[in-house]
PDB file of C-alpha atoms in Angstrom:
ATOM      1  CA  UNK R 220       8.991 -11.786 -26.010  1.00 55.00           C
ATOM      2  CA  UNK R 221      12.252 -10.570 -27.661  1.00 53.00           C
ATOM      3  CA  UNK R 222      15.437 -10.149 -26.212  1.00 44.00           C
ATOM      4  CA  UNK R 223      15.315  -6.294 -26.664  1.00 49.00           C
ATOM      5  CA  UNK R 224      11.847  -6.101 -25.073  1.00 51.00           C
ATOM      6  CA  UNK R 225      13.052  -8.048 -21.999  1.00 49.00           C
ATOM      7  CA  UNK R 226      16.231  -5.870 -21.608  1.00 47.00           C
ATOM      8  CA  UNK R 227      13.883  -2.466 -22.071  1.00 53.00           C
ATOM      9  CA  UNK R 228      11.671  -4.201 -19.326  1.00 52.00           C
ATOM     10  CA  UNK R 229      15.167  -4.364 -17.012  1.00 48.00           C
ATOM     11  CA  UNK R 230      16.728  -1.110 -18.222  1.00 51.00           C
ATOM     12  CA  UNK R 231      12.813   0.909 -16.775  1.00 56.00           C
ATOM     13  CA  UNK R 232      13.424  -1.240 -13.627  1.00 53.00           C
ATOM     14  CA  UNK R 233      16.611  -0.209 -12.898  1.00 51.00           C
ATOM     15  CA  UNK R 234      15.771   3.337 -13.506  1.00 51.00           C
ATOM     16  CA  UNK R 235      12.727   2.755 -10.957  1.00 53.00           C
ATOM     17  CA  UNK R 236      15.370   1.301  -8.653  1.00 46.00           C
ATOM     18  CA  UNK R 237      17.438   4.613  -9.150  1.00 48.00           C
ATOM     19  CA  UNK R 238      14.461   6.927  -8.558  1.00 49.00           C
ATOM     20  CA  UNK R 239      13.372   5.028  -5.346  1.00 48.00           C
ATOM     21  CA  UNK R 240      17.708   4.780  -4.257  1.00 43.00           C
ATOM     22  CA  UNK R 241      17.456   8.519  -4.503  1.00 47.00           C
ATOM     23  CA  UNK R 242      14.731   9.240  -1.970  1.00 45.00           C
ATOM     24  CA  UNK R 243      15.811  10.350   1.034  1.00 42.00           C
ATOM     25  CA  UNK R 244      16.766   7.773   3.512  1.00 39.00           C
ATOM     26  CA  UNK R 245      14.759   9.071   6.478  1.00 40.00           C
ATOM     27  CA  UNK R 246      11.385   8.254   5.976  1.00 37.00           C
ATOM     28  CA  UNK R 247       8.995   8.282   8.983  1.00 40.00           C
ATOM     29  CA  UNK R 248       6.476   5.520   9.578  1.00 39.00           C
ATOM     30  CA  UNK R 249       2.779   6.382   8.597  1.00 43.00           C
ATOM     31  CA  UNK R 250       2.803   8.330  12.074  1.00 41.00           C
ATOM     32  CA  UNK R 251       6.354   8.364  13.716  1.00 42.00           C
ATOM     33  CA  UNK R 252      10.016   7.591  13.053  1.00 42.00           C
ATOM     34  CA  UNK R 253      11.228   6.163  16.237  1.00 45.00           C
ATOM     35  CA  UNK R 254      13.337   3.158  16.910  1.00 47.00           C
ATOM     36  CA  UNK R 255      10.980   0.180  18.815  1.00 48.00           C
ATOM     37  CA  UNK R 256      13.321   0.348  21.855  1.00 45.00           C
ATOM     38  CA  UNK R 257      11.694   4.226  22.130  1.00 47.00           C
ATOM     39  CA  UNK R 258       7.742   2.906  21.529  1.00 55.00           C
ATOM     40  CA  UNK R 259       6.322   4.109  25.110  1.00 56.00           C
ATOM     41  CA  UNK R 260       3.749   6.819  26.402  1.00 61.00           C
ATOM     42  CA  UNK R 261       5.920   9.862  26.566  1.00 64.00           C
ATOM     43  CA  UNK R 262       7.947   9.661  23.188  1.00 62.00           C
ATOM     44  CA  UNK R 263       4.955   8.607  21.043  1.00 63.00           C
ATOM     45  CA  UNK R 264       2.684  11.379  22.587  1.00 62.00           C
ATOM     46  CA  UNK R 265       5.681  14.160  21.593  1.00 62.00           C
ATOM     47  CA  UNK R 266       5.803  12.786  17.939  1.00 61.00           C
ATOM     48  CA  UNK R 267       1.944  13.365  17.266  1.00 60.00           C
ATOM     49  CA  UNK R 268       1.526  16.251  19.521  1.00 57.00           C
ATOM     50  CA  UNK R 269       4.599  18.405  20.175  1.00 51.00           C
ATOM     51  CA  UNK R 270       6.301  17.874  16.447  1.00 52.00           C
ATOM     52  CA  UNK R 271       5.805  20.165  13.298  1.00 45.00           C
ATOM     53  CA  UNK R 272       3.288  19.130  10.658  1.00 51.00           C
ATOM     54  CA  UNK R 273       4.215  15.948   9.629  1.00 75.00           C
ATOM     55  CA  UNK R 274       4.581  14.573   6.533  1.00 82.00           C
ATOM     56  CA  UNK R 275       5.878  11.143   5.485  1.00 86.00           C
ATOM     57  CA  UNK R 276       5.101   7.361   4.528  1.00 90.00           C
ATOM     58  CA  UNK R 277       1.650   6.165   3.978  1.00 94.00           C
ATOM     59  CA  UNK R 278       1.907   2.866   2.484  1.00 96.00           C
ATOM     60  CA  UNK R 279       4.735   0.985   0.978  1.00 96.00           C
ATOM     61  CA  UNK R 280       6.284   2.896  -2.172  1.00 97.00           C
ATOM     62  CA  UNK R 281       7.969   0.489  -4.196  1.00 98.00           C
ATOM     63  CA  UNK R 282       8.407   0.145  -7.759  1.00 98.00           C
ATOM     64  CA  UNK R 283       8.376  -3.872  -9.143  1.00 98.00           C
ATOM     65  CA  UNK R 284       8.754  -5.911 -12.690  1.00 98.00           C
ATOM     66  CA  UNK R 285       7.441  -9.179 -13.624  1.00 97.00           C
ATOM     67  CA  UNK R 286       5.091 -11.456 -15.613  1.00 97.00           C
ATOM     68  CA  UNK R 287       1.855 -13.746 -15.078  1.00 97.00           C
ATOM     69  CA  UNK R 288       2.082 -16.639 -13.309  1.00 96.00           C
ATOM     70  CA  UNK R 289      -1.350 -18.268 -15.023  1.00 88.00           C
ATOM     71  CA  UNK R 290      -0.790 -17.376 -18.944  1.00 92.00           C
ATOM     72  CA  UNK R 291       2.342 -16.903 -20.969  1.00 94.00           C
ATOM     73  CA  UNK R 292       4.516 -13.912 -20.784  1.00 94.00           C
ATOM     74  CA  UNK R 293       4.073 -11.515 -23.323  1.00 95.00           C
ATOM     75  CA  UNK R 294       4.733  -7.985 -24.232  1.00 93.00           C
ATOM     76  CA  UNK R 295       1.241  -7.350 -22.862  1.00 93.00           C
ATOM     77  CA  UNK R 296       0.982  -8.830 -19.525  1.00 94.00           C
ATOM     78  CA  UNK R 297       4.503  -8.466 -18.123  1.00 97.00           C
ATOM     79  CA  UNK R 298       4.718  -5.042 -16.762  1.00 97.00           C
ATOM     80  CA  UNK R 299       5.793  -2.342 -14.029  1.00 98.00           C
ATOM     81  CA  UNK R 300       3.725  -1.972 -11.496  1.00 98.00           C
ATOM     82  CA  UNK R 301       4.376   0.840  -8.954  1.00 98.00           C
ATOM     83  CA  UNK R 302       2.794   2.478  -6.384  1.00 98.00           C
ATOM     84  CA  UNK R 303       3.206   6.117  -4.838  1.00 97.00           C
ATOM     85  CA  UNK R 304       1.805   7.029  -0.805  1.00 97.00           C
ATOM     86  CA  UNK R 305       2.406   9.637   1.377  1.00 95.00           C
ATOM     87  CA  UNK R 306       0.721  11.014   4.194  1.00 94.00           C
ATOM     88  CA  UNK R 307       0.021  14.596   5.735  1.00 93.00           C
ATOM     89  CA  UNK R 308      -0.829  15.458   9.711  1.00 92.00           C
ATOM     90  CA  UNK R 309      -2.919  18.334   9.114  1.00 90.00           C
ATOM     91  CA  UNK R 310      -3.361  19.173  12.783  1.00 84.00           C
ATOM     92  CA  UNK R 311      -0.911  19.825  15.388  1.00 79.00           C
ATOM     93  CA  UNK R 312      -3.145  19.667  18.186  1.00 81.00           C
ATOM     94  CA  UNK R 313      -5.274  16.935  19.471  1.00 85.00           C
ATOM     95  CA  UNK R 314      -8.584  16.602  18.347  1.00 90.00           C
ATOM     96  CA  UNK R 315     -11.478  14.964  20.442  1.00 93.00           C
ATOM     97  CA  UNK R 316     -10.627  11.445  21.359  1.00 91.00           C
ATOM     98  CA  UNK R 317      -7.420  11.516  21.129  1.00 89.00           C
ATOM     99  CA  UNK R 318      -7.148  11.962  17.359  1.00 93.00           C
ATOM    100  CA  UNK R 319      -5.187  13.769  14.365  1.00 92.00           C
ATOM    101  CA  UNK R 320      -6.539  15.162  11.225  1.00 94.00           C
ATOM    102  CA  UNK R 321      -4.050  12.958   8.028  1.00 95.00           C
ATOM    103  CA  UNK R 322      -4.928  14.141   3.976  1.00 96.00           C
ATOM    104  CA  UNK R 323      -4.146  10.574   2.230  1.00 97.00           C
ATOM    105  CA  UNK R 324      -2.398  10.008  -1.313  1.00 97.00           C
ATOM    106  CA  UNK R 325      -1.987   6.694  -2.812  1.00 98.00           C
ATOM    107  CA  UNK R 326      -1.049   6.023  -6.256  1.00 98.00           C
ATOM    108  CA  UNK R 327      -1.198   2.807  -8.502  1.00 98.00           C
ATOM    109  CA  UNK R 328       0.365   2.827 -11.829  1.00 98.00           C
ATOM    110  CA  UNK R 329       0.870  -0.369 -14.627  1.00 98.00           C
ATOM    111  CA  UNK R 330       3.462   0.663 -16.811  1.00 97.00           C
ATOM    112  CA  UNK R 331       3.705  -1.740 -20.238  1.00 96.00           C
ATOM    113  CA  UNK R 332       7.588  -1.078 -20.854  1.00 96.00           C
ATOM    114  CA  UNK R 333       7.561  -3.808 -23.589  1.00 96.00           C
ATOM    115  CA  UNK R 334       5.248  -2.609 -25.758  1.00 95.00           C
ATOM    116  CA  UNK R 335       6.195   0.291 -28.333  1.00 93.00           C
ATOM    117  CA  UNK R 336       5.836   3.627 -26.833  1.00 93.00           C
ATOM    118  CA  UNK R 337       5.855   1.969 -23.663  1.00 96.00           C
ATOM    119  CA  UNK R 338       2.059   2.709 -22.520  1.00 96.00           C
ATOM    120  CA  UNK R 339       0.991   3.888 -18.643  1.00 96.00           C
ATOM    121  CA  UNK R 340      -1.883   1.053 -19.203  1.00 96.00           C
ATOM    122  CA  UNK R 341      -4.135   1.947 -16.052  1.00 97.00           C
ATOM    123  CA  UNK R 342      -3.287   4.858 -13.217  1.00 97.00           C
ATOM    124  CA  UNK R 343      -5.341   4.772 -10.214  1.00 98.00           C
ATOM    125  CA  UNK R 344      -5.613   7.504  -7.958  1.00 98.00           C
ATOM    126  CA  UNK R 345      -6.741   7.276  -4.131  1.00 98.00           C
ATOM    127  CA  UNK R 346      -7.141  10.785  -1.789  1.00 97.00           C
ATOM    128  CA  UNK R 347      -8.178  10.389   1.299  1.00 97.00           C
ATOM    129  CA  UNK R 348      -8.758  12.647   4.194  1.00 97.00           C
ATOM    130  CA  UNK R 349      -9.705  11.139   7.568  1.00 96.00           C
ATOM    131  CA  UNK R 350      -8.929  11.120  11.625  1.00 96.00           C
ATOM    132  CA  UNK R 351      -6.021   8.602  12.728  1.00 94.00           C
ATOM    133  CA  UNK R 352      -5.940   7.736  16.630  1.00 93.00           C
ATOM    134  CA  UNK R 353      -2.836   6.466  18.698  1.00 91.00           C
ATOM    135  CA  UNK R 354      -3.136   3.425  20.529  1.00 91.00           C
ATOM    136  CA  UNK R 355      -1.442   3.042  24.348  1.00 88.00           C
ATOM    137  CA  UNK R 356      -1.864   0.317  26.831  1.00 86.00           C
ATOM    138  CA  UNK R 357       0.304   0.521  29.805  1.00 82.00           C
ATOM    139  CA  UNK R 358       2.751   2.792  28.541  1.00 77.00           C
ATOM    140  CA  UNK R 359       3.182   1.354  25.239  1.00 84.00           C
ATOM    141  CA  UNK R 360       2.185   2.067  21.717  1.00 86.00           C
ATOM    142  CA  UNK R 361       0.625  -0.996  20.366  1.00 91.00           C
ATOM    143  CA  UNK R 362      -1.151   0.629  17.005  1.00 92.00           C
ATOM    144  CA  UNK R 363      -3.157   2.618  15.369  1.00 94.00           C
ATOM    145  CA  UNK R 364      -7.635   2.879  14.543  1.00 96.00           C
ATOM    146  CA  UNK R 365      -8.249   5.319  11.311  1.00 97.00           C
ATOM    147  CA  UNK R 366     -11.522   6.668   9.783  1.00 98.00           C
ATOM    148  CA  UNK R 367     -11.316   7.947   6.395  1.00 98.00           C
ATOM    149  CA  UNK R 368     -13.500   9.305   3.528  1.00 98.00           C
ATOM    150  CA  UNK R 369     -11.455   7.397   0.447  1.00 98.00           C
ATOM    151  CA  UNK R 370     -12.019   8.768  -3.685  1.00 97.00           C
ATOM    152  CA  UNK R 371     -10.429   5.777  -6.395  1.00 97.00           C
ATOM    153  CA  UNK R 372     -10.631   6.630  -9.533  1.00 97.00           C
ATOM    154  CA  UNK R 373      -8.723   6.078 -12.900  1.00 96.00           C
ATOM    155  CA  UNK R 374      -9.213   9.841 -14.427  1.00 93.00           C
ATOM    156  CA  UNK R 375     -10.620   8.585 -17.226  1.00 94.00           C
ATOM    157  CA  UNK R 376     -13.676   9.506 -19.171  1.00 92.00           C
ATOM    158  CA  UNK R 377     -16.202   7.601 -21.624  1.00 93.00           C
ATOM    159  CA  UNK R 378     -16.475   3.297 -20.864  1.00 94.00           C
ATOM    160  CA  UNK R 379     -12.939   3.586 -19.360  1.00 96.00           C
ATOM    161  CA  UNK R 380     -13.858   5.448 -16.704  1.00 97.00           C
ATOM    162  CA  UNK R 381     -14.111   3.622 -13.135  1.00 97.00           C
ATOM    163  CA  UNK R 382     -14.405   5.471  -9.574  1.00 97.00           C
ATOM    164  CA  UNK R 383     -16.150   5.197  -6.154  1.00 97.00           C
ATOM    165  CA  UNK R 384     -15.836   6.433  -2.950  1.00 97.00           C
ATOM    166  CA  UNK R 385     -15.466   4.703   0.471  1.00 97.00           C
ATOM    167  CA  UNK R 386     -15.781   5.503   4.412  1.00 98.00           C
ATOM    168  CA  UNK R 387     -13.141   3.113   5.514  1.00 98.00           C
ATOM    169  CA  UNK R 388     -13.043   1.850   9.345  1.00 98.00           C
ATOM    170  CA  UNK R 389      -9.147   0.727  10.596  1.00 97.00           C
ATOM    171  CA  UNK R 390      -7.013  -0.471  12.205  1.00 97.00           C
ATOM    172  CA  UNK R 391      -3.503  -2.206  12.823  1.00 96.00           C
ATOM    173  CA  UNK R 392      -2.079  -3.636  16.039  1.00 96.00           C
ATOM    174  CA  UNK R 393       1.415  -4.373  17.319  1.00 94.00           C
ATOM    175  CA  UNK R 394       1.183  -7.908  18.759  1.00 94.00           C
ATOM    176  CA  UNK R 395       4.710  -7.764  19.793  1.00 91.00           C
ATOM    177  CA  UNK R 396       7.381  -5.376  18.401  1.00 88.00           C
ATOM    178  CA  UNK R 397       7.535  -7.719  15.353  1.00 93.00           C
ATOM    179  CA  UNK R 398       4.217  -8.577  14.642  1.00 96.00           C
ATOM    180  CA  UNK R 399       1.372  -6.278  13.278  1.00 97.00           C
ATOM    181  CA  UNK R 400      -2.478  -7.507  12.625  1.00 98.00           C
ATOM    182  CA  UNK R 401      -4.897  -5.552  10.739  1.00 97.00           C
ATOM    183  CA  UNK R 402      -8.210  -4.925   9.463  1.00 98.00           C
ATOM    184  CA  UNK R 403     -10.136  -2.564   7.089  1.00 98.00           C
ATOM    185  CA  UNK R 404     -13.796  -2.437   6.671  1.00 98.00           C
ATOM    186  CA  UNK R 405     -15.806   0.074   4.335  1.00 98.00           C
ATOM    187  CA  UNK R 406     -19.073   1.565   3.599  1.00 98.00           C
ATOM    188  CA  UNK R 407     -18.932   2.144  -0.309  1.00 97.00           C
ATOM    189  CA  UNK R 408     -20.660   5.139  -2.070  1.00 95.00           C
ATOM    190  CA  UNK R 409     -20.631   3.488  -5.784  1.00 94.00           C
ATOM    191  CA  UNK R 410     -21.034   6.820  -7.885  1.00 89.00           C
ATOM    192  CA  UNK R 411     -19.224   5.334 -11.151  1.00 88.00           C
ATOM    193  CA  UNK R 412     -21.998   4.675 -14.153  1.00 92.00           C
ATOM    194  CA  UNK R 413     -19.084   1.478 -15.548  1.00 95.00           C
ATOM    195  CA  UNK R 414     -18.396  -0.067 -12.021  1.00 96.00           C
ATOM    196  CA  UNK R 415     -21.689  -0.465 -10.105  1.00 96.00           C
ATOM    197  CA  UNK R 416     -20.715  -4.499  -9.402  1.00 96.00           C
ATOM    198  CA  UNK R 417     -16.976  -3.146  -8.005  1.00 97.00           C
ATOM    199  CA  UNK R 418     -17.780  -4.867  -4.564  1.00 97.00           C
ATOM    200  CA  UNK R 419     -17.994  -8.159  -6.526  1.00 96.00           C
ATOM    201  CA  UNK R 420     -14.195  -7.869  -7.476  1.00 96.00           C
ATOM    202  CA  UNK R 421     -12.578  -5.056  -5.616  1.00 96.00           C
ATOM    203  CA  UNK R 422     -14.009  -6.332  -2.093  1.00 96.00           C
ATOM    204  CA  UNK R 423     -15.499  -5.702   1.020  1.00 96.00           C
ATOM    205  CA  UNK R 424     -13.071  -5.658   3.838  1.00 97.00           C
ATOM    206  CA  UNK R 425      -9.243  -6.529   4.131  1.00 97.00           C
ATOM    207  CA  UNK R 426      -7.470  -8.445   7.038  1.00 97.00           C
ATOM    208  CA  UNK R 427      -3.241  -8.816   6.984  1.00 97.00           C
ATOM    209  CA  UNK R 428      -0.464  -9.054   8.902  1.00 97.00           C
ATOM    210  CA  UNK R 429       3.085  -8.561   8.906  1.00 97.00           C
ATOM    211  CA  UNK R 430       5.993  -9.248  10.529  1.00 96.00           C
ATOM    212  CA  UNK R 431       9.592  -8.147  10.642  1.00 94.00           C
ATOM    213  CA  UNK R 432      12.839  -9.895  11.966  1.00 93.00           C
ATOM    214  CA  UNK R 433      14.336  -8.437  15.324  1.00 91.00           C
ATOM    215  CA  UNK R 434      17.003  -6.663  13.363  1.00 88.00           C
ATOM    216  CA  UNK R 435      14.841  -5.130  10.708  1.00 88.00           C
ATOM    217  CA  UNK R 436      16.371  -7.014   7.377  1.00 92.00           C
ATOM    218  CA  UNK R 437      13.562  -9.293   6.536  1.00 95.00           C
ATOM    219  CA  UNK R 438       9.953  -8.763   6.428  1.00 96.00           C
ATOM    220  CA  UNK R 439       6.807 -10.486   5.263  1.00 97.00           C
ATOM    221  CA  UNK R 440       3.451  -9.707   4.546  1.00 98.00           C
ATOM    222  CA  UNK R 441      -0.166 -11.555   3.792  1.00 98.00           C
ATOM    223  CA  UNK R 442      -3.192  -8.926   2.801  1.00 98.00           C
ATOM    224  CA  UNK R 443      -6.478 -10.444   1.679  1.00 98.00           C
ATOM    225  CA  UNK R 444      -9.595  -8.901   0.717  1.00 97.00           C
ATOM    226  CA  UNK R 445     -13.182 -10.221   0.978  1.00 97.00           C
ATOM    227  CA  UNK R 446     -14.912 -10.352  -2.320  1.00 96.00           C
ATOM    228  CA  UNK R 447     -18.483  -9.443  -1.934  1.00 92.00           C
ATOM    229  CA  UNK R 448     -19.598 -12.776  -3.596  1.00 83.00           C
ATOM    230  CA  UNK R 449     -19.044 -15.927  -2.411  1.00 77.00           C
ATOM    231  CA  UNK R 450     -17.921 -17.815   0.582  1.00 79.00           C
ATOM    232  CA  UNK R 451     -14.130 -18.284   0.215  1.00 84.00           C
ATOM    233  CA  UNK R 452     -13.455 -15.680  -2.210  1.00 93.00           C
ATOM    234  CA  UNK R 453     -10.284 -13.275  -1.589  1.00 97.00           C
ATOM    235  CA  UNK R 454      -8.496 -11.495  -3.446  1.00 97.00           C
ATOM    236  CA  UNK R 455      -4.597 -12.563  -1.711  1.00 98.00           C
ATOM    237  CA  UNK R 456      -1.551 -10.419  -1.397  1.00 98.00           C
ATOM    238  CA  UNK R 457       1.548 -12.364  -0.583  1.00 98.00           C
ATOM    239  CA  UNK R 458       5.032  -9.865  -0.012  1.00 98.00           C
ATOM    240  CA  UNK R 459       8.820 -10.561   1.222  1.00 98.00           C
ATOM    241  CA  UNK R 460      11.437  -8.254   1.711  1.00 97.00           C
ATOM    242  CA  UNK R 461      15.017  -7.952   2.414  1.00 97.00           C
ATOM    243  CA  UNK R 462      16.602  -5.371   3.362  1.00 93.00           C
ATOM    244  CA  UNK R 463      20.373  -4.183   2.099  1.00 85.00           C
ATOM    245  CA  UNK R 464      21.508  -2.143   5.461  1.00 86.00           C
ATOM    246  CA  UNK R 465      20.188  -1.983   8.505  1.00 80.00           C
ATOM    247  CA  UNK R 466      20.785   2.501   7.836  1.00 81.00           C
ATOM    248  CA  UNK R 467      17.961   2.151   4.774  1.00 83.00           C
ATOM    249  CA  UNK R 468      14.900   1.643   4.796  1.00 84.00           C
ATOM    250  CA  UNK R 469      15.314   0.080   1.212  1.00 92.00           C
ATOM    251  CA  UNK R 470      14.559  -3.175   0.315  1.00 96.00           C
ATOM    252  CA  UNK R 471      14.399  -5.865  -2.031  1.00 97.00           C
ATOM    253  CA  UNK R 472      10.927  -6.677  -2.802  1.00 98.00           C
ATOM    254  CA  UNK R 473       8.629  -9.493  -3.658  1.00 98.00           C
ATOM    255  CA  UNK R 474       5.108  -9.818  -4.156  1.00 98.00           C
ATOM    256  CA  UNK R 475       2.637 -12.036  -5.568  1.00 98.00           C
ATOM    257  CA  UNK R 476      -1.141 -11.032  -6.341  1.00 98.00           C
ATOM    258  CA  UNK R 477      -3.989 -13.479  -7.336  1.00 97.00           C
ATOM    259  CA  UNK R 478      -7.593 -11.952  -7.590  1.00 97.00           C
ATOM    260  CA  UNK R 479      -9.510  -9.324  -9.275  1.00 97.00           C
ATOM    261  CA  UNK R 480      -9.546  -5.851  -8.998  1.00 96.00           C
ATOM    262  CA  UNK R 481      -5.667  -5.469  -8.819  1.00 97.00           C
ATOM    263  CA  UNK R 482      -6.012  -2.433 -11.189  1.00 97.00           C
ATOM    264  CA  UNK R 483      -9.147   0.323 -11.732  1.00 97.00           C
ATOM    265  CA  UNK R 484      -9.537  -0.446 -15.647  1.00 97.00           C
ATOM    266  CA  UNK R 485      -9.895  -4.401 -15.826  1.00 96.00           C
ATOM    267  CA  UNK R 486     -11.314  -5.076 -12.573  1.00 97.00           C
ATOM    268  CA  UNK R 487     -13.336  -7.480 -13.630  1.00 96.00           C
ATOM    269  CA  UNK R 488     -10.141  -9.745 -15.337  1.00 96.00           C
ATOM    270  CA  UNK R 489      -8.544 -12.315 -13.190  1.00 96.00           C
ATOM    271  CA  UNK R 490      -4.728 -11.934 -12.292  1.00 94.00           C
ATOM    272  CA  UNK R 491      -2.048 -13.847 -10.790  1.00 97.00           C
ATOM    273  CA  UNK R 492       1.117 -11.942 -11.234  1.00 97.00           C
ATOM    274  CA  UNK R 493       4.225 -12.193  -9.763  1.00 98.00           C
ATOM    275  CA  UNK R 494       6.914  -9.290  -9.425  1.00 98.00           C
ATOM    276  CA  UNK R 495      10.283  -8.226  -8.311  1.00 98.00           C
ATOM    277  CA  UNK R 496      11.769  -4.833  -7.359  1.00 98.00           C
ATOM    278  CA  UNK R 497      12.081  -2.502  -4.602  1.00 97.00           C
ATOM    279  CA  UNK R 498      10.301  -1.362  -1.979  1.00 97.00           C
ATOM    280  CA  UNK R 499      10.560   1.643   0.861  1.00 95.00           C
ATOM    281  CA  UNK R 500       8.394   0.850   3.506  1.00 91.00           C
ATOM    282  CA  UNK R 501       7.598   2.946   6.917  1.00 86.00           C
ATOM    283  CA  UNK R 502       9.069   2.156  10.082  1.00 78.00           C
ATOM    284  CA  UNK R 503       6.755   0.637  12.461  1.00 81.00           C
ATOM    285  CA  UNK R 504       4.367  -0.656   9.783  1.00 86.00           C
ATOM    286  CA  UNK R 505       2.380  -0.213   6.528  1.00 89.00           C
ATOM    287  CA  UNK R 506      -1.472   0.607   6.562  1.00 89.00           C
ATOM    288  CA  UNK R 507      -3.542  -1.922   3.987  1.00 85.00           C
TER     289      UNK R 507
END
């Protein structure tokens, strides 16, 4: 790689990291925005049931740079990756069991700002609509269990084309305040003619966790996700973050992918990748 391409690579970065410093700084958490010290009975059951629709963080939005780990850098294979998710309450009042009505948008983009005309590569898109259920045990809220009818496709047409739909079972608990476990399970409805082997790469079921410092600056994060074939075959997430002021919810972000399926188009290709940016992330915690 040039000189020129590398600085093009960090002048798109740092107009990602002006984008994301622009967002406004209060950001709820997937379901709430409430300091830990207020996580009990009362105050939880007034943010789902008494609030206005609410909109607000889904996943974390964060927007990172940085090369293979497993090949040489090139103009190619050192990209942008960033990722777009928000979440909608649809209902204000409490469905059957305890439960809310959420419409789901995640968005995955690899941006090639090396190459000339600096190419959007592979966009993946992921609706979802599905019920999301409060957990309380003695006066506490300790997490969260979610079922949700999931679309992911790439909008493409032709042999570029990749999609399928999922009915995903989750959930995330609060260990302690600074702790969060989770799981994700699916039953996939395969409809796309170029990506009937997806399960192979893309997975079966994720497990994570993620934990946060007492005062909120430094969090980490493990994801992995089952691949359908083979014993001890995951696809593995590893994230840190650091956060500039304890009045953002801005941080400095790390994370590190090895596995298939990272992207739609070239599910089948084998990445380890390793990139640096900046993240927003919800409150209490982010869903997998």
């Amino acid at each position: 790689m040039t000189v020129s391409a590398i600085l093009r690579g960090v002048w798109m970065l740092l107009i990602g990291f002006a984008a994301l410093m622009a967002a406004p700084q209060k950001a709820d958490a997937q379901i709430v925005e409430l300091p830990k010290e207020h996580l009990n009975t009362d105050s939880l059951r007034r943010a789902f049931a008494d609030r206005h629709y609410y909109f607000g963080i889904y996943k974390d939005n964060y927007f990172i740079f940085g090369p293979p780990v497993n090949e040489k850098p090139t103009k190619k294979n050192t990209n942008i990756k960033f990722q777009i998710s928000i979440a909608q309450k649809l209902t204000k009042s409490t469905l059957p069991w305890g439960t809310y009505l959420y419409l789901f948008y995640t968005q995955k983009v690899f941006w090639n700002v090396l190459e000339n005309s600096m190419p959007m590569t592979d966009l993946n898109f992921n609706p979802g609509i599905g019920l999301n259920k409060p957990l309380f045990i003695k006066d506490r809220f300790v997490g969260q269990l979610s079922l949700v009818l999931e679309h992911e496709s790439n909008g493409r047409d032709g042999d570029e084309s990749r999609s399928w739909n999922k009915l995903t079972f989750g959930g995330n608990i609060m260990v302690d305040p600074n702790f969060v476990v989770g799981a994700k399970f699916w039953i996939p409805i395969i409809d796309g003619v170029n990506n009937k082997d997806i399960l192979k790469y893309k997975g079966i079921y994720q497990v994570g966790w993620q934990w946060q410092s007492t005062n909120r600056k430094f969090a980490m994060s493990v994801g992995l996700t089952r691949r359908a074939k083979g014993l001890f075959n995951y696809n593995t997430t590893i994230e840190a973050a650091y956060r500039f002021s304890t009045e953002s919810n801005q941080y400095l972000f790390m994370q590190f992918y090895n596995g298939y399926g990272e992207g739609l188009l070239d599910y089948k290709v084998y990445q380890s990748h390793i990139r640096v940016g900046i993240v927003i992330k919800p409150t209490l915690f982010s869903e997998l």
